[in-house]
Amino acid sequence: MLFKTSLDASILAAIVHALREALAAAPEDAERATVVRAYMVSLPRVPRFSTVSMMMDGGERAQAQAVWDLLGRSRGEGVGGEMDKRKEDGSRAAWGCR
């Protein structure tokens, strides 16, 4: 809702950089990791994300991969946990990350 159709590559790159820095500054902060994970899962739902993400260069993709690496994988259990894991896996793929 915040971005509507105004998301562009430079804004996306700045967001990813800020998220990586936030995680790197406090790697043990579980609340911070939860917030960053929510951003990384939600950003691919922004209109034009797929188009903008195709314009990311190798360094920007590496930054996104670094954020996912710092977050690790979801460790939920049960139905809710499995649904969260599927959402996260889909978001990783949308970012072009493993």
mmCIF file of N, CA, C and O in Angstrom:
data_model
loop_
_atom_site.group_PDB
_atom_site.id
_atom_site.type_symbol
_atom_site.label_atom_id
_atom_site.label_comp_id
_atom_site.label_asym_id
_atom_site.label_seq_id
_atom_site.Cartn_x
_atom_site.Cartn_y
_atom_site.Cartn_z
ATOM 1 N N MET A 1 0.827 -1.183 0.000
ATOM 2 C CA MET A 1 0.000 0.000 0.000
ATOM 3 C C MET A 1 0.879 1.258 0.000
ATOM 4 O O MET A 1 0.568 2.231 -0.649
ATOM 5 N N LEU A 2 1.976 1.199 0.728
ATOM 6 C CA LEU A 2 2.877 2.340 0.827
ATOM 7 C C LEU A 2 3.487 2.692 -0.525
ATOM 8 O O LEU A 2 3.562 3.851 -0.896
ATOM 9 N N PHE A 3 3.893 1.684 -1.281
ATOM 10 C CA PHE A 3 4.608 1.934 -2.531
ATOM 11 C C PHE A 3 3.697 2.086 -3.738
ATOM 12 O O PHE A 3 4.034 2.793 -4.671
ATOM 13 N N LYS A 4 2.574 1.361 -3.734
ATOM 14 C CA LYS A 4 1.691 1.277 -4.900
ATOM 15 C C LYS A 4 2.534 0.967 -6.127
ATOM 16 O O LYS A 4 3.127 -0.085 -6.193
ATOM 17 N N THR A 5 2.663 1.870 -7.085
ATOM 18 C CA THR A 5 3.463 1.591 -8.279
ATOM 19 C C THR A 5 4.743 2.422 -8.315
ATOM 20 O O THR A 5 5.372 2.542 -9.357
ATOM 21 N N SER A 6 5.131 2.974 -7.173
ATOM 22 C CA SER A 6 6.295 3.861 -7.185
ATOM 23 C C SER A 6 7.597 3.180 -6.769
ATOM 24 O O SER A 6 8.619 3.840 -6.644
ATOM 25 N N LEU A 7 7.585 1.876 -6.550
ATOM 26 C CA LEU A 7 8.813 1.179 -6.183
ATOM 27 C C LEU A 7 9.767 1.188 -7.369
ATOM 28 O O LEU A 7 9.386 0.858 -8.491
ATOM 29 N N ASP A 8 11.000 1.604 -7.136
ATOM 30 C CA ASP A 8 11.999 1.532 -8.201
ATOM 31 C C ASP A 8 13.248 0.848 -7.660
ATOM 32 O O ASP A 8 13.363 0.567 -6.469
ATOM 33 N N ALA A 9 14.172 0.560 -8.552
ATOM 34 C CA ALA A 9 15.350 -0.225 -8.195
ATOM 35 C C ALA A 9 16.196 0.442 -7.118
ATOM 36 O O ALA A 9 16.710 -0.241 -6.224
ATOM 37 N N SER A 10 16.340 1.755 -7.163
ATOM 38 C CA SER A 10 17.181 2.430 -6.171
ATOM 39 C C SER A 10 16.546 2.383 -4.778
ATOM 40 O O SER A 10 17.251 2.215 -3.779
ATOM 41 N N ILE A 11 15.227 2.511 -4.710
ATOM 42 C CA ILE A 11 14.542 2.418 -3.419
ATOM 43 C C ILE A 11 14.666 0.995 -2.869
ATOM 44 O O ILE A 11 14.972 0.794 -1.688
ATOM 45 N N LEU A 12 14.454 0.011 -3.723
ATOM 46 C CA LEU A 12 14.562 -1.379 -3.297
ATOM 47 C C LEU A 12 15.972 -1.698 -2.811
ATOM 48 O O LEU A 12 16.151 -2.325 -1.773
ATOM 49 N N ALA A 13 16.976 -1.238 -3.525
ATOM 50 C CA ALA A 13 18.366 -1.462 -3.121
ATOM 51 C C ALA A 13 18.654 -0.810 -1.773
ATOM 52 O O ALA A 13 19.332 -1.398 -0.923
ATOM 53 N N ALA A 14 18.134 0.398 -1.566
ATOM 54 C CA ALA A 14 18.344 1.086 -0.290
ATOM 55 C C ALA A 14 17.660 0.348 0.861
ATOM 56 O O ALA A 14 18.224 0.248 1.964
ATOM 57 N N ILE A 15 16.476 -0.176 0.611
ATOM 58 C CA ILE A 15 15.773 -0.931 1.647
ATOM 59 C C ILE A 15 16.551 -2.186 2.012
ATOM 60 O O ILE A 15 16.750 -2.488 3.194
ATOM 61 N N VAL A 16 17.000 -2.915 1.013
ATOM 62 C CA VAL A 16 17.765 -4.148 1.267
ATOM 63 C C VAL A 16 19.041 -3.829 2.038
ATOM 64 O O VAL A 16 19.396 -4.532 2.992
ATOM 65 N N HIS A 17 19.722 -2.767 1.654
ATOM 66 C CA HIS A 17 20.943 -2.369 2.351
ATOM 67 C C HIS A 17 20.642 -2.052 3.822
ATOM 68 O O HIS A 17 21.365 -2.494 4.726
ATOM 69 N N ALA A 18 19.574 -1.304 4.063
ATOM 70 C CA ALA A 18 19.200 -0.945 5.437
ATOM 71 C C ALA A 18 18.833 -2.184 6.254
ATOM 72 O O ALA A 18 19.213 -2.295 7.433
ATOM 73 N N LEU A 19 18.133 -3.121 5.641
ATOM 74 C CA LEU A 19 17.764 -4.342 6.350
ATOM 75 C C LEU A 19 18.997 -5.174 6.700
ATOM 76 O O LEU A 19 19.103 -5.717 7.800
ATOM 77 N N ARG A 20 19.932 -5.253 5.762
ATOM 78 C CA ARG A 20 21.169 -6.002 6.033
ATOM 79 C C ARG A 20 21.959 -5.357 7.161
ATOM 80 O O ARG A 20 22.443 -6.031 8.060
ATOM 81 N N GLU A 21 22.067 -4.045 7.122
ATOM 82 C CA GLU A 21 22.790 -3.329 8.178
ATOM 83 C C GLU A 21 22.106 -3.500 9.537
ATOM 84 O O GLU A 21 22.775 -3.644 10.560
ATOM 85 N N ALA A 22 20.784 -3.471 9.550
ATOM 86 C CA ALA A 22 20.039 -3.642 10.799
ATOM 87 C C ALA A 22 20.306 -5.020 11.394
ATOM 88 O O ALA A 22 20.520 -5.146 12.613
ATOM 89 N N LEU A 23 20.325 -6.040 10.563
ATOM 90 C CA LEU A 23 20.612 -7.385 11.066
ATOM 91 C C LEU A 23 22.055 -7.530 11.516
ATOM 92 O O LEU A 23 22.328 -8.151 12.544
ATOM 93 N N ALA A 24 22.965 -6.979 10.755
ATOM 94 C CA ALA A 24 24.381 -7.092 11.089
ATOM 95 C C ALA A 24 24.707 -6.370 12.391
ATOM 96 O O ALA A 24 25.584 -6.799 13.143
ATOM 97 N N ALA A 25 23.985 -5.286 12.685
ATOM 98 C CA ALA A 25 24.243 -4.506 13.902
ATOM 99 C C ALA A 25 23.811 -5.245 15.172
ATOM 100 O O ALA A 25 24.386 -5.019 16.243
ATOM 101 N N ALA A 26 22.808 -6.097 15.049
ATOM 102 C CA ALA A 26 22.308 -6.819 16.225
ATOM 103 C C ALA A 26 21.878 -8.229 15.809
ATOM 104 O O ALA A 26 20.691 -8.534 15.759
ATOM 105 N N PRO A 27 22.837 -9.097 15.496
ATOM 106 C CA PRO A 27 22.495 -10.419 14.963
ATOM 107 C C PRO A 27 21.717 -11.311 15.929
ATOM 108 O O PRO A 27 21.039 -12.237 15.497
ATOM 109 N N GLU A 28 21.778 -11.050 17.205
ATOM 110 C CA GLU A 28 21.077 -11.888 18.185
ATOM 111 C C GLU A 28 19.702 -11.335 18.561
ATOM 112 O O GLU A 28 19.017 -11.918 19.398
ATOM 113 N N ASP A 29 19.297 -10.215 17.998
ATOM 114 C CA ASP A 29 18.026 -9.574 18.329
ATOM 115 C C ASP A 29 16.894 -10.263 17.564
ATOM 116 O O ASP A 29 16.679 -10.004 16.378
ATOM 117 N N ALA A 30 16.154 -11.134 18.254
ATOM 118 C CA ALA A 30 15.101 -11.924 17.613
ATOM 119 C C ALA A 30 13.959 -11.048 17.107
ATOM 120 O O ALA A 30 13.394 -11.313 16.044
ATOM 121 N N GLU A 31 13.630 -10.003 17.840
ATOM 122 C CA GLU A 31 12.546 -9.118 17.415
ATOM 123 C C GLU A 31 12.919 -8.399 16.116
ATOM 124 O O GLU A 31 12.108 -8.278 15.204
ATOM 125 N N ARG A 32 14.151 -7.948 16.030
ATOM 126 C CA ARG A 32 14.625 -7.279 14.815
ATOM 127 C C ARG A 32 14.586 -8.240 13.632
ATOM 128 O O ARG A 32 14.171 -7.879 12.533
ATOM 129 N N ALA A 33 15.023 -9.473 13.867
ATOM 130 C CA ALA A 33 15.001 -10.475 12.796
ATOM 131 C C ALA A 33 13.573 -10.741 12.325
ATOM 132 O O ALA A 33 13.333 -10.895 11.124
ATOM 133 N N THR A 34 12.632 -10.759 13.242
ATOM 134 C CA THR A 34 11.230 -10.972 12.885
ATOM 135 C C THR A 34 10.713 -9.848 11.993
ATOM 136 O O THR A 34 10.025 -10.088 10.997
ATOM 137 N N VAL A 35 11.069 -8.612 12.336
ATOM 138 C CA VAL A 35 10.636 -7.459 11.542
ATOM 139 C C VAL A 35 11.279 -7.494 10.156
ATOM 140 O O VAL A 35 10.608 -7.296 9.138
ATOM 141 N N VAL A 36 12.565 -7.781 10.109
ATOM 142 C CA VAL A 36 13.264 -7.838 8.817
ATOM 143 C C VAL A 36 12.689 -8.955 7.960
ATOM 144 O O VAL A 36 12.450 -8.771 6.757
ATOM 145 N N ARG A 37 12.427 -10.115 8.566
ATOM 146 C CA ARG A 37 11.843 -11.236 7.825
ATOM 147 C C ARG A 37 10.483 -10.822 7.245
ATOM 148 O O ARG A 37 10.166 -11.121 6.093
ATOM 149 N N ALA A 38 9.683 -10.091 8.025
ATOM 150 C CA ALA A 38 8.374 -9.635 7.545
ATOM 151 C C ALA A 38 8.532 -8.731 6.321
ATOM 152 O O ALA A 38 7.755 -8.845 5.357
ATOM 153 N N TYR A 39 9.511 -7.841 6.339
ATOM 154 C CA TYR A 39 9.757 -6.980 5.176
ATOM 155 C C TYR A 39 10.169 -7.815 3.965
ATOM 156 O O TYR A 39 9.678 -7.595 2.852
ATOM 157 N N MET A 40 11.074 -8.759 4.168
ATOM 158 C CA MET A 40 11.575 -9.555 3.048
ATOM 159 C C MET A 40 10.482 -10.444 2.455
ATOM 160 O O MET A 40 10.483 -10.707 1.255
ATOM 161 N N VAL A 41 9.557 -10.897 3.278
ATOM 162 C CA VAL A 41 8.456 -11.720 2.791
ATOM 163 C C VAL A 41 7.384 -10.854 2.135
ATOM 164 O O VAL A 41 6.759 -11.264 1.154
ATOM 165 N N SER A 42 7.183 -9.644 2.637
ATOM 166 C CA SER A 42 6.115 -8.777 2.135
ATOM 167 C C SER A 42 6.496 -7.980 0.894
ATOM 168 O O SER A 42 5.628 -7.702 0.048
ATOM 169 N N LEU A 43 7.739 -7.587 0.761
ATOM 170 C CA LEU A 43 8.134 -6.755 -0.386
ATOM 171 C C LEU A 43 7.808 -7.386 -1.747
ATOM 172 O O LEU A 43 7.393 -6.664 -2.660
ATOM 173 N N PRO A 44 7.956 -8.706 -1.918
ATOM 174 C CA PRO A 44 7.600 -9.275 -3.228
ATOM 175 C C PRO A 44 6.125 -9.140 -3.589
ATOM 176 O O PRO A 44 5.745 -9.347 -4.732
ATOM 177 N N ARG A 45 5.288 -8.760 -2.643
ATOM 178 C CA ARG A 45 3.864 -8.557 -2.924
ATOM 179 C C ARG A 45 3.577 -7.162 -3.477
ATOM 180 O O ARG A 45 2.461 -6.885 -3.908
ATOM 181 N N VAL A 46 4.568 -6.286 -3.452
ATOM 182 C CA VAL A 46 4.392 -4.925 -3.969
ATOM 183 C C VAL A 46 4.261 -4.997 -5.491
ATOM 184 O O VAL A 46 5.044 -5.682 -6.147
ATOM 185 N N PRO A 47 3.258 -4.290 -6.047
ATOM 186 C CA PRO A 47 3.150 -4.267 -7.512
ATOM 187 C C PRO A 47 4.477 -3.810 -8.142
ATOM 188 O O PRO A 47 5.162 -2.968 -7.591
ATOM 189 N N ARG A 48 4.807 -4.412 -9.235
ATOM 190 C CA ARG A 48 6.026 -4.113 -9.987
ATOM 191 C C ARG A 48 7.280 -4.710 -9.351
ATOM 192 O O ARG A 48 8.379 -4.527 -9.863
ATOM 193 N N PHE A 49 7.175 -5.418 -8.213
ATOM 194 C CA PHE A 49 8.372 -5.969 -7.585
ATOM 195 C C PHE A 49 9.133 -6.866 -8.553
ATOM 196 O O PHE A 49 10.352 -6.768 -8.661
ATOM 197 N N SER A 50 8.416 -7.740 -9.237
ATOM 198 C CA SER A 50 9.110 -8.673 -10.133
ATOM 199 C C SER A 50 9.863 -7.934 -11.231
ATOM 200 O O SER A 50 10.985 -8.302 -11.575
ATOM 201 N N THR A 51 9.290 -6.860 -11.747
ATOM 202 C CA THR A 51 9.964 -6.065 -12.775
ATOM 203 C C THR A 51 11.178 -5.357 -12.196
ATOM 204 O O THR A 51 12.261 -5.376 -12.785
ATOM 205 N N VAL A 52 11.002 -4.753 -11.033
ATOM 206 C CA VAL A 52 12.100 -4.019 -10.394
ATOM 207 C C VAL A 52 13.210 -4.978 -9.977
ATOM 208 O O VAL A 52 14.398 -4.684 -10.161
ATOM 209 N N SER A 53 12.851 -6.147 -9.458
ATOM 210 C CA SER A 53 13.879 -7.090 -9.006
ATOM 211 C C SER A 53 14.703 -7.627 -10.176
ATOM 212 O O SER A 53 15.875 -7.971 -9.999
ATOM 213 N N MET A 54 14.115 -7.671 -11.376
ATOM 214 C CA MET A 54 14.886 -8.099 -12.548
ATOM 215 C C MET A 54 15.985 -7.096 -12.882
ATOM 216 O O MET A 54 16.974 -7.450 -13.515
ATOM 217 N N MET A 55 15.816 -5.852 -12.461
ATOM 218 C CA MET A 55 16.806 -4.812 -12.749
ATOM 219 C C MET A 55 17.914 -4.740 -11.700
ATOM 220 O O MET A 55 18.838 -3.944 -11.827
ATOM 221 N N MET A 56 17.810 -5.562 -10.650
ATOM 222 C CA MET A 56 18.848 -5.556 -9.618
ATOM 223 C C MET A 56 20.146 -6.102 -10.203
ATOM 224 O O MET A 56 20.126 -7.103 -10.924
ATOM 225 N N ASP A 57 21.259 -5.442 -9.873
ATOM 226 C CA ASP A 57 22.539 -5.948 -10.367
ATOM 227 C C ASP A 57 23.056 -7.035 -9.414
ATOM 228 O O ASP A 57 22.433 -7.344 -8.396
ATOM 229 N N GLY A 58 24.186 -7.603 -9.751
ATOM 230 C CA GLY A 58 24.756 -8.691 -8.959
ATOM 231 C C GLY A 58 25.023 -8.311 -7.511
ATOM 232 O O GLY A 58 24.790 -9.101 -6.594
ATOM 233 N N GLY A 59 25.499 -7.090 -7.287
ATOM 234 C CA GLY A 59 25.770 -6.636 -5.924
ATOM 235 C C GLY A 59 24.506 -6.502 -5.096
ATOM 236 O O GLY A 59 24.484 -6.839 -3.908
ATOM 237 N N GLU A 60 23.443 -6.025 -5.743
ATOM 238 C CA GLU A 60 22.168 -5.869 -5.036
ATOM 239 C C GLU A 60 21.549 -7.235 -4.728
ATOM 240 O O GLU A 60 21.011 -7.451 -3.647
ATOM 241 N N ARG A 61 21.690 -8.162 -5.656
ATOM 242 C CA ARG A 61 21.216 -9.534 -5.390
ATOM 243 C C ARG A 61 22.017 -10.169 -4.264
ATOM 244 O O ARG A 61 21.470 -10.882 -3.430
ATOM 245 N N ALA A 62 23.312 -9.898 -4.242
ATOM 246 C CA ALA A 62 24.159 -10.433 -3.167
ATOM 247 C C ALA A 62 23.732 -9.863 -1.813
ATOM 248 O O ALA A 62 23.759 -10.572 -0.805
ATOM 249 N N GLN A 63 23.346 -8.594 -1.787
ATOM 250 C CA GLN A 63 22.860 -7.981 -0.542
ATOM 251 C C GLN A 63 21.588 -8.684 -0.080
ATOM 252 O O GLN A 63 21.423 -8.975 1.102
ATOM 253 N N ALA A 64 20.665 -8.939 -1.012
ATOM 254 C CA ALA A 64 19.424 -9.637 -0.660
ATOM 255 C C ALA A 64 19.736 -11.036 -0.144
ATOM 256 O O ALA A 64 19.165 -11.484 0.860
ATOM 257 N N GLN A 65 20.661 -11.722 -0.797
ATOM 258 C CA GLN A 65 21.062 -13.059 -0.335
ATOM 259 C C GLN A 65 21.684 -12.978 1.052
ATOM 260 O O GLN A 65 21.436 -13.841 1.899
ATOM 261 N N ALA A 66 22.467 -11.930 1.316
ATOM 262 C CA ALA A 66 23.076 -11.760 2.635
ATOM 263 C C ALA A 66 22.017 -11.570 3.718
ATOM 264 O O ALA A 66 22.152 -12.102 4.828
ATOM 265 N N VAL A 67 20.953 -10.846 3.396
ATOM 266 C CA VAL A 67 19.862 -10.668 4.364
ATOM 267 C C VAL A 67 19.238 -12.027 4.664
ATOM 268 O O VAL A 67 19.055 -12.388 5.831
ATOM 269 N N TRP A 68 18.922 -12.796 3.623
ATOM 270 C CA TRP A 68 18.332 -14.115 3.851
ATOM 271 C C TRP A 68 19.293 -15.015 4.619
ATOM 272 O O TRP A 68 18.871 -15.795 5.484
ATOM 273 N N ASP A 69 20.590 -14.932 4.318
ATOM 274 C CA ASP A 69 21.571 -15.748 5.041
ATOM 275 C C ASP A 69 21.607 -15.375 6.517
ATOM 276 O O ASP A 69 21.697 -16.247 7.387
ATOM 277 N N LEU A 70 21.556 -14.079 6.810
ATOM 278 C CA LEU A 70 21.551 -13.639 8.202
ATOM 279 C C LEU A 70 20.279 -14.071 8.927
ATOM 280 O O LEU A 70 20.307 -14.358 10.125
ATOM 281 N N LEU A 71 19.169 -14.111 8.206
ATOM 282 C CA LEU A 71 17.907 -14.533 8.813
ATOM 283 C C LEU A 71 17.859 -16.033 9.066
ATOM 284 O O LEU A 71 17.213 -16.482 10.010
ATOM 285 N N GLY A 72 18.536 -16.803 8.216
ATOM 286 C CA GLY A 72 18.419 -18.247 8.326
ATOM 287 C C GLY A 72 17.050 -18.684 7.839
ATOM 288 O O GLY A 72 16.299 -17.916 7.251
ATOM 289 N N ARG A 73 16.705 -19.912 8.095
ATOM 290 C CA ARG A 73 15.409 -20.464 7.677
ATOM 291 C C ARG A 73 14.410 -20.392 8.822
ATOM 292 O O ARG A 73 14.779 -20.459 9.988
ATOM 293 N N SER A 74 13.123 -20.273 8.483
ATOM 294 C CA SER A 74 12.072 -20.317 9.502
ATOM 295 C C SER A 74 12.101 -21.669 10.184
ATOM 296 O O SER A 74 12.345 -22.680 9.547
ATOM 297 N N ARG A 75 11.824 -21.659 11.457
ATOM 298 C CA ARG A 75 11.842 -22.902 12.216
ATOM 299 C C ARG A 75 10.496 -23.158 12.889
ATOM 300 O O ARG A 75 10.437 -23.590 14.020
ATOM 301 N N GLY A 76 9.409 -22.844 12.175
ATOM 302 C CA GLY A 76 8.084 -23.056 12.739
ATOM 303 C C GLY A 76 7.701 -24.523 12.729
ATOM 304 O O GLY A 76 8.206 -25.305 11.945
ATOM 305 N N GLU A 77 6.798 -24.894 13.607
ATOM 306 C CA GLU A 77 6.302 -26.264 13.650
ATOM 307 C C GLU A 77 4.800 -26.238 13.463
ATOM 308 O O GLU A 77 4.141 -25.243 13.722
ATOM 309 N N GLY A 78 4.234 -27.331 13.019
ATOM 310 C CA GLY A 78 2.795 -27.417 12.849
ATOM 311 C C GLY A 78 2.343 -26.774 11.552
ATOM 312 O O GLY A 78 3.142 -26.373 10.712
ATOM 313 N N VAL A 79 1.042 -26.672 11.396
ATOM 314 C CA VAL A 79 0.465 -26.156 10.155
ATOM 315 C C VAL A 79 0.887 -24.711 9.910
ATOM 316 O O VAL A 79 1.315 -24.355 8.830
ATOM 317 N N GLY A 80 0.763 -23.856 10.937
ATOM 318 C CA GLY A 80 1.148 -22.452 10.775
ATOM 319 C C GLY A 80 2.601 -22.314 10.386
ATOM 320 O O GLY A 80 2.960 -21.525 9.529
ATOM 321 N N GLY A 81 3.466 -23.108 11.009
ATOM 322 C CA GLY A 81 4.893 -23.065 10.696
ATOM 323 C C GLY A 81 5.175 -23.496 9.275
ATOM 324 O O GLY A 81 5.991 -22.912 8.585
ATOM 325 N N GLU A 82 4.468 -24.532 8.809
ATOM 326 C CA GLU A 82 4.662 -25.009 7.439
ATOM 327 C C GLU A 82 4.183 -23.963 6.431
ATOM 328 O O GLU A 82 4.826 -23.723 5.418
ATOM 329 N N MET A 83 3.078 -23.292 6.745
ATOM 330 C CA MET A 83 2.594 -22.242 5.851
ATOM 331 C C MET A 83 3.583 -21.086 5.801
ATOM 332 O O MET A 83 3.854 -20.542 4.731
ATOM 333 N N ASP A 84 4.132 -20.716 6.962
ATOM 334 C CA ASP A 84 5.131 -19.648 6.998
ATOM 335 C C ASP A 84 6.360 -20.034 6.201
ATOM 336 O O ASP A 84 6.931 -19.210 5.494
ATOM 337 N N LYS A 85 6.773 -21.293 6.293
ATOM 338 C CA LYS A 85 7.950 -21.744 5.552
ATOM 339 C C LYS A 85 7.696 -21.660 4.052
ATOM 340 O O LYS A 85 8.563 -21.217 3.301
ATOM 341 N N ARG A 86 6.499 -22.047 3.615
ATOM 342 C CA ARG A 86 6.182 -21.955 2.185
ATOM 343 C C ARG A 86 6.175 -20.510 1.703
ATOM 344 O O ARG A 86 6.664 -20.211 0.612
ATOM 345 N N LYS A 87 5.615 -19.606 2.513
ATOM 346 C CA LYS A 87 5.626 -18.183 2.159
ATOM 347 C C LYS A 87 7.056 -17.683 2.036
ATOM 348 O O LYS A 87 7.401 -16.956 1.117
ATOM 349 N N GLU A 88 7.884 -18.060 3.020
ATOM 350 C CA GLU A 88 9.275 -17.610 2.992
ATOM 351 C C GLU A 88 10.017 -18.174 1.792
ATOM 352 O O GLU A 88 10.767 -17.457 1.127
ATOM 353 N N ASP A 89 9.822 -19.443 1.500
ATOM 354 C CA ASP A 89 10.486 -20.048 0.339
ATOM 355 C C ASP A 89 10.062 -19.353 -0.956
ATOM 356 O O ASP A 89 10.887 -19.095 -1.832
ATOM 357 N N GLY A 90 8.783 -19.013 -1.063
ATOM 358 C CA GLY A 90 8.294 -18.279 -2.231
ATOM 359 C C GLY A 90 8.907 -16.900 -2.317
ATOM 360 O O GLY A 90 9.260 -16.429 -3.403
ATOM 361 N N SER A 91 9.066 -16.260 -1.170
ATOM 362 C CA SER A 91 9.666 -14.917 -1.152
ATOM 363 C C SER A 91 11.137 -14.977 -1.518
ATOM 364 O O SER A 91 11.631 -14.132 -2.266
ATOM 365 N N ARG A 92 11.837 -15.980 -1.018
ATOM 366 C CA ARG A 92 13.260 -16.148 -1.400
ATOM 367 C C ARG A 92 13.379 -16.291 -2.906
ATOM 368 O O ARG A 92 14.249 -15.687 -3.528
ATOM 369 N N ALA A 93 12.511 -17.100 -3.485
ATOM 370 C CA ALA A 93 12.534 -17.307 -4.934
ATOM 371 C C ALA A 93 12.224 -16.002 -5.672
ATOM 372 O O ALA A 93 12.859 -15.691 -6.686
ATOM 373 N N ALA A 94 11.278 -15.235 -5.165
ATOM 374 C CA ALA A 94 10.943 -13.953 -5.803
ATOM 375 C C ALA A 94 12.124 -12.992 -5.789
ATOM 376 O O ALA A 94 12.295 -12.202 -6.715
ATOM 377 N N TRP A 95 12.941 -13.068 -4.743
ATOM 378 C CA TRP A 95 14.136 -12.239 -4.648
ATOM 379 C C TRP A 95 15.273 -12.793 -5.513
ATOM 380 O O TRP A 95 16.309 -12.157 -5.688
ATOM 381 N N GLY A 96 15.111 -14.010 -6.015
ATOM 382 C CA GLY A 96 16.177 -14.645 -6.781
ATOM 383 C C GLY A 96 17.236 -15.235 -5.867
ATOM 384 O O GLY A 96 18.396 -15.379 -6.256
ATOM 385 N N CYS A 97 16.824 -15.592 -4.642
ATOM 386 C CA CYS A 97 17.759 -16.142 -3.657
ATOM 387 C C CYS A 97 17.405 -17.580 -3.355
ATOM 388 O O CYS A 97 16.304 -18.030 -3.579
ATOM 389 N N ARG A 98 18.361 -18.269 -2.787
ATOM 390 C CA ARG A 98 18.131 -19.683 -2.418
ATOM 391 C C ARG A 98 17.865 -19.800 -0.955
ATOM 392 O O ARG A 98 18.029 -18.997 -0.151
#
